[in-house]
Amino acid sequence: MPNLHQEFVRSLKNEKLVALCTVIVGPQLGDKMLIWPDGQTHGDLGSPDLTRQVSQHTKDLLQQQKSERVAFDVDGDKSEVFIEVFPPPPRLIIIGAVHAAIPLITFAKELGFRTTVVDPRSAFATPQRFAHADELIVKWPQEALSASDFNEGTYLVALSHDEKLDNPALKLALESPCRYIGALGSRKTHARRVASLKEMGITDEQLSRIHAPIGLNLGGRRPAEIAVAILGQIIAIRNGVGE
Amino acid sequence: MREILMDIERWRQEGKTVAIATVVKVYGSGPRPLGSRLAVSSEGEMVGSVSGGCVEGAVVEEVRGVMKTGQPKLVKFGITNEQAWTVGLTCGGEIEVFVEVFEE
């Protein structure tokens, strides 16, 4: 059986969301365990009660992708556990090779995102405009992307203003555990989008995950300002202070 | 963690002991986020950072100590620490660091 360290490294390499829990104060000092979002675990923290309490607490932290140091009391034994959540590496998928996508990629890369642009319109999606993107896919989103593209580290931004492009990608994202979903457009556009997505079988609860109008309200209209507004919102979500 | 993993793997393959310091608490304006790590090999090689420099020397001393004893340890650094005059964080923050030998 592979040991905890090997399991941990494998999980990081496979870009899986995982929590590493280490006892830093208490009788089980130094004991570790791994917990995945599906409830699977590896190792334990010595005491079954402590292991159970930590597993319970970690569920929420995995959901929020947040690391925390937590105190536990098991039959008078005080322990502190450092629960560290490792999200998959962040990836930004942009639907629509529009003007604002150009500065968006520049800034996103600076923030550590792997960037992908999807747009079947070869007039917009040119290698000249998007030489700085990690990936430029000149195809329809439903051909370019599949469920496996949307994990807990994925941020989807739909900018095309075209339902034929945006909606298939939004549907994939809404049916996945992806971290952020934003869609450009006015409230009116969004109402229309919501109606078509409902027809595609998306529930109200799923729809509430879409950030629309996209981005923080910074009052800017220039492409670079829109990019900053979108990334401002994404950073807040990533750091667990967004709505 | 990801950024220091390759070095740790290599040191382990070379048969070296590795000890790691992890930031587990940041008070006030601590210089590096929670989970920042510094790894040290038994040959004295280093990768990563827990304090952006301020208390790095003192942390390395602690890591070397833990490598000898094998006993994990929680250590606090910062302005309220009694060592303030020698290893205080100039930013006025305070950090707690968990130091452990990297078990295979």
Coordinates of C-alpha atoms in Angstrom, one line a residue:
Chain A
M1 CA 0.0 0.0 0.0
P2 CA 1.4 3.4 -0.9
N3 CA 2.2 5.6 2.1
L4 CA 0.6 8.9 3.0
H5 CA 3.4 11.0 1.4
Q6 CA 3.1 9.1 -1.9
E7 CA -0.6 9.4 -1.9
F8 CA -0.3 13.1 -1.2
V9 CA 2.1 13.7 -4.1
R10 CA 0.0 11.6 -6.5
S11 CA -3.0 13.7 -5.6
L12 CA -1.2 17.0 -6.2
K13 CA 0.2 15.6 -9.5
N14 CA -3.2 14.5 -10.7
E15 CA -4.5 17.9 -9.8
K16 CA -7.1 16.6 -7.3
L17 CA -8.5 18.7 -4.5
V18 CA -7.2 17.3 -1.2
A19 CA -6.8 18.2 2.5
L20 CA -3.7 17.4 4.5
C21 CA -4.4 17.4 8.2
T22 CA -1.5 17.5 10.7
V23 CA -1.8 17.4 14.5
I24 CA 0.4 20.4 15.7
V25 CA -0.6 20.5 19.3
G26 CA -1.7 17.5 21.5
P27 CA -1.0 13.9 22.3
Q28 CA -1.0 12.8 18.6
L29 CA 1.6 15.5 17.7
G30 CA 2.8 15.0 14.1
D31 CA 0.1 12.5 13.1
K32 CA -1.3 13.1 9.6
M33 CA -4.2 12.2 7.4
L34 CA -5.5 13.0 3.9
I35 CA -9.1 13.7 3.1
W36 CA -10.7 14.0 -0.4
P37 CA -14.0 15.7 -1.2
D38 CA -15.7 12.3 -1.9
G39 CA -15.0 11.3 1.7
Q40 CA -12.1 9.0 0.9
T41 CA -9.3 9.2 3.5
H42 CA -5.8 8.0 4.0
G43 CA -4.2 7.5 7.4
D44 CA -5.7 8.6 10.8
L45 CA -4.9 10.9 13.7
G46 CA -4.4 8.2 16.3
S47 CA -7.6 8.7 18.2
P48 CA -10.8 7.6 16.4
D49 CA -12.8 10.5 17.9
L50 CA -10.3 13.1 16.8
T51 CA -10.1 11.5 13.3
R52 CA -13.9 11.7 13.1
Q53 CA -14.2 15.3 14.3
V54 CA -11.4 16.5 12.0
S55 CA -13.0 14.6 9.0
Q56 CA -16.3 16.3 9.7
H57 CA -14.7 19.8 9.9
T58 CA -12.6 19.3 6.8
K59 CA -15.7 18.7 4.6
D60 CA -16.6 22.4 4.8
L61 CA -13.0 23.6 4.4
L62 CA -12.7 21.5 1.2
Q63 CA -15.9 23.0 -0.1
Q64 CA -14.6 26.5 0.6
Q65 CA -11.1 25.6 -0.4
K66 CA -9.8 27.2 2.7
S67 CA -7.0 26.2 5.1
E68 CA -7.4 26.6 8.8
R69 CA -5.9 25.8 12.1
V70 CA -8.6 24.3 14.3
A71 CA -8.8 23.4 18.0
F72 CA -10.4 20.1 19.1
D73 CA -11.3 18.7 22.5
V74 CA -11.5 14.9 22.7
D75 CA -12.4 13.7 26.3
G76 CA -10.4 16.6 27.8
D77 CA -7.4 16.1 25.5
K78 CA -6.9 19.4 23.7
S79 CA -5.5 19.2 20.2
E80 CA -4.9 21.6 17.4
V81 CA -4.9 20.4 13.8
F82 CA -3.6 22.3 10.8
I83 CA -6.0 21.5 8.0
E84 CA -4.4 22.5 4.8
V85 CA -6.5 22.4 1.6
F86 CA -4.7 22.0 -1.7
P87 CA -6.9 23.1 -4.7
P88 CA -6.0 22.0 -8.2
P89 CA -3.9 24.6 -10.0
P90 CA -6.1 27.5 -11.2
R91 CA -7.2 27.5 -14.8
L92 CA -9.1 30.3 -16.5
I93 CA -11.3 29.3 -19.4
I94 CA -12.5 32.2 -21.5
I95 CA -15.4 31.8 -24.0
G96 CA -15.1 34.4 -26.7
A97 CA -12.0 35.7 -28.2
V98 CA -13.2 39.3 -27.6
H99 CA -11.2 42.4 -27.0
A100 CA -11.4 42.3 -23.2
A101 CA -10.1 38.7 -23.3
I102 CA -6.6 40.0 -24.4
P103 CA -5.8 42.0 -21.2
L104 CA -7.7 39.4 -19.1
I105 CA -5.2 36.8 -20.2
T106 CA -2.2 39.1 -19.5
F107 CA -3.4 39.8 -15.9
A108 CA -4.6 36.3 -15.2
K109 CA -1.2 34.8 -16.1
E110 CA 0.4 37.2 -13.7
L111 CA -1.9 35.9 -11.0
G112 CA -0.8 32.3 -11.7
F113 CA -3.7 31.1 -13.9
R114 CA -3.3 28.7 -16.8
T115 CA -5.4 30.4 -19.6
T116 CA -7.5 28.9 -22.3
V117 CA -9.5 30.8 -24.9
V118 CA -12.3 29.0 -26.9
D119 CA -13.9 30.6 -29.9
P120 CA -14.8 29.0 -33.2
R121 CA -14.6 32.3 -35.1
S122 CA -11.2 32.2 -36.7
A123 CA -11.4 36.0 -37.5
F124 CA -11.3 36.8 -33.7
A125 CA -9.4 33.8 -32.4
T126 CA -6.1 34.5 -34.1
P127 CA -2.7 33.4 -32.8
Q128 CA -1.6 37.1 -33.3
R129 CA -4.2 38.4 -30.8
F130 CA -3.8 35.5 -28.4
A131 CA -0.1 34.6 -28.6
H132 CA 0.1 35.1 -24.8
A133 CA -2.7 32.5 -24.0
D134 CA -1.5 29.1 -22.8
E135 CA -4.1 27.5 -25.1
L136 CA -6.2 28.9 -28.0
I137 CA -8.9 26.5 -29.2
V138 CA -10.6 27.5 -32.5
K139 CA -13.7 25.3 -32.0
W140 CA -17.2 25.4 -30.6
P141 CA -17.1 25.1 -26.8
Q142 CA -19.0 21.8 -26.9
E143 CA -16.3 20.3 -29.2
A144 CA -13.4 22.0 -27.3
L145 CA -14.4 21.2 -23.8
S146 CA -15.8 18.3 -21.8
A147 CA -16.7 17.6 -18.2
S148 CA -13.1 16.8 -17.3
D149 CA -12.1 20.4 -18.0
F150 CA -14.1 21.6 -15.1
N151 CA -12.6 20.7 -11.7
E152 CA -12.4 22.6 -8.4
G153 CA -9.6 24.8 -9.8
T154 CA -11.5 25.9 -13.0
Y155 CA -12.8 29.5 -13.4
L156 CA -15.1 30.0 -16.4
V157 CA -15.7 33.4 -17.9
A158 CA -18.3 33.6 -20.8
L159 CA -17.6 36.8 -22.7
S160 CA -18.8 36.0 -26.3
H161 CA -22.2 37.8 -26.0
D162 CA -23.5 34.9 -28.1
E163 CA -25.7 32.3 -26.6
K164 CA -24.6 29.7 -29.1
L165 CA -21.1 29.9 -27.7
D166 CA -21.7 30.8 -24.0
N167 CA -24.5 28.5 -23.1
P168 CA -23.0 25.1 -23.9
A169 CA -19.9 26.1 -21.9
L170 CA -22.1 27.5 -19.0
K171 CA -24.0 24.2 -19.0
L172 CA -20.8 22.2 -18.6
A173 CA -19.6 24.5 -15.8
L174 CA -22.9 24.5 -13.9
E175 CA -23.0 20.7 -13.9
S176 CA -19.4 20.6 -12.5
P177 CA -17.7 21.5 -9.2
C178 CA -15.8 24.4 -10.9
R179 CA -14.8 27.3 -8.7
Y180 CA -16.2 30.3 -10.5
I181 CA -18.7 31.0 -13.3
G182 CA -19.1 34.5 -14.7
A183 CA -21.1 35.7 -17.7
L184 CA -20.8 39.1 -19.4
G185 CA -24.0 41.0 -20.3
S186 CA -26.7 43.2 -18.9
R187 CA -29.4 42.1 -16.5
K188 CA -31.7 41.8 -19.5
T189 CA -29.3 39.6 -21.4
H190 CA -28.8 37.5 -18.4
A191 CA -32.6 37.0 -18.0
R192 CA -32.7 35.7 -21.5
R193 CA -29.7 33.5 -20.9
V194 CA -31.3 32.1 -17.7
A195 CA -34.5 31.2 -19.7
S196 CA -32.5 29.3 -22.3
L197 CA -30.4 27.5 -19.8
K198 CA -33.5 26.4 -18.0
E199 CA -34.7 24.9 -21.2
M200 CA -31.5 23.0 -21.3
G201 CA -32.4 21.4 -18.0
I202 CA -30.4 23.7 -15.6
T203 CA -32.0 24.2 -12.2
D204 CA -32.5 27.5 -10.3
E205 CA -30.0 26.4 -7.7
Q206 CA -27.4 25.8 -10.4
L207 CA -28.2 29.1 -12.1
S208 CA -27.6 31.0 -8.9
R209 CA -23.9 30.1 -9.2
I210 CA -23.5 32.4 -12.2
H211 CA -22.0 35.9 -11.5
A212 CA -23.9 38.2 -13.9
P213 CA -23.4 41.0 -14.6
I214 CA -19.8 39.7 -14.3
G215 CA -17.1 41.4 -12.2
L216 CA -16.8 44.0 -9.5
N217 CA -18.5 47.3 -10.2
L218 CA -15.5 49.5 -10.9
G219 CA -17.3 51.7 -13.3
G220 CA -14.8 51.0 -16.1
R221 CA -15.6 50.3 -19.8
R222 CA -12.2 49.9 -21.3
P223 CA -11.2 46.3 -22.0
A224 CA -8.4 46.4 -19.4
E225 CA -10.8 47.8 -16.8
I226 CA -13.3 45.1 -17.5
A227 CA -10.5 42.5 -17.1
V228 CA -9.5 44.0 -13.7
A229 CA -13.1 44.0 -12.6
I230 CA -13.5 40.3 -13.5
L231 CA -10.2 39.3 -11.9
G232 CA -11.0 41.3 -8.8
Q233 CA -14.1 39.2 -8.3
I234 CA -12.2 36.0 -9.1
I235 CA -9.4 36.9 -6.6
A236 CA -12.1 37.5 -3.9
I237 CA -13.7 34.1 -4.6
R238 CA -10.3 32.4 -4.7
N239 CA -9.4 33.9 -1.3
G240 CA -12.7 32.9 0.2
V241 CA -14.0 36.5 0.8
G242 CA -16.3 36.7 -2.3
E243 CA -20.1 36.1 -2.1
Chain B
M1 CA 4.1 23.2 -1.5
R2 CA 4.0 22.3 -5.2
E3 CA 6.9 24.6 -5.9
I4 CA 9.2 22.9 -3.4
L5 CA 8.0 19.3 -4.0
M6 CA 10.5 18.5 -6.7
D7 CA 13.5 19.5 -4.6
I8 CA 12.2 17.4 -1.7
E9 CA 11.6 14.4 -3.9
R10 CA 15.1 14.7 -5.3
W11 CA 16.8 15.0 -1.9
R12 CA 14.8 11.9 -0.7
Q13 CA 16.0 10.0 -3.8
E14 CA 19.5 11.0 -2.9
G15 CA 19.0 9.4 0.5
K16 CA 19.0 12.7 2.4
T17 CA 16.9 13.4 5.5
V18 CA 14.5 16.3 4.9
A19 CA 12.8 18.5 7.5
I20 CA 10.1 21.0 6.8
A21 CA 8.8 24.2 8.5
T22 CA 5.2 25.2 7.7
V23 CA 3.5 28.5 8.6
V24 CA 0.4 27.4 10.6
K25 CA -0.6 30.8 12.0
V26 CA -0.2 34.4 10.9
Y27 CA -1.0 37.2 13.2
G28 CA -1.2 40.8 12.1
S29 CA 0.9 41.7 9.1
G30 CA 2.8 38.4 8.7
P31 CA 5.0 38.4 5.7
R32 CA 3.9 35.1 4.1
P33 CA 0.6 33.3 3.8
L34 CA -0.6 30.3 5.8
G35 CA 1.0 27.1 4.5
S36 CA 4.2 28.7 3.3
R37 CA 7.0 26.2 3.6
L38 CA 10.8 26.0 4.0
A39 CA 12.5 22.6 3.5
V40 CA 16.0 21.8 4.6
S41 CA 18.0 18.7 3.6
S42 CA 20.6 17.0 5.9
E43 CA 23.2 18.4 3.5
G44 CA 22.1 21.9 4.3
E45 CA 20.3 22.6 1.0
M46 CA 17.2 24.8 1.3
V47 CA 14.1 25.6 -0.7
G48 CA 11.1 27.8 -0.1
S49 CA 10.5 30.4 2.6
V50 CA 8.4 31.0 5.7
S51 CA 9.1 34.7 6.4
G52 CA 10.4 36.4 3.3
G53 CA 13.7 36.6 5.1
C54 CA 13.0 38.3 8.5
V55 CA 13.3 35.2 10.7
E56 CA 14.6 32.7 8.2
G57 CA 17.9 32.1 10.0
A58 CA 16.2 31.3 13.3
V59 CA 13.7 29.0 11.6
V60 CA 16.6 27.1 9.9
E61 CA 18.2 26.6 13.3
E62 CA 14.9 25.1 14.6
V63 CA 14.6 22.9 11.6
R64 CA 18.2 21.6 12.1
G65 CA 17.3 20.9 15.8
V66 CA 14.2 18.9 14.8
M67 CA 16.2 17.0 12.2
K68 CA 18.5 15.8 15.0
T69 CA 15.8 14.9 17.6
G70 CA 13.1 13.7 15.1
Q71 CA 10.6 15.3 17.4
P72 CA 8.1 17.7 15.7
K73 CA 7.7 21.1 17.3
L74 CA 5.5 24.2 17.2
V75 CA 7.6 27.5 17.3
K76 CA 6.4 31.1 17.5
F77 CA 8.3 34.0 16.0
G78 CA 7.5 37.7 16.2
I79 CA 7.6 40.9 18.2
T80 CA 6.0 39.4 21.4
N81 CA 8.5 36.6 21.4
E82 CA 11.2 36.8 24.1
Q83 CA 13.7 36.6 21.3
A84 CA 12.2 39.8 19.8
W85 CA 15.5 41.7 19.9
T86 CA 17.4 39.1 18.0
V87 CA 14.8 37.6 15.6
G88 CA 11.8 39.9 15.7
L89 CA 9.8 40.3 12.5
T90 CA 10.4 43.9 11.3
C91 CA 6.9 44.1 9.8
G92 CA 5.5 43.8 13.3
G93 CA 3.7 40.6 12.6
E94 CA 3.9 37.2 14.3
I95 CA 4.0 33.7 12.9
E96 CA 3.8 30.2 14.2
V97 CA 5.7 27.5 12.4
F98 CA 5.4 23.8 12.7
V99 CA 8.6 22.0 12.2
E100 CA 8.8 18.2 11.4
V101 CA 11.0 15.6 9.8
F102 CA 9.6 14.6 6.4
E103 CA 8.6 11.0 7.0
E104 CA 8.7 8.5 4.2

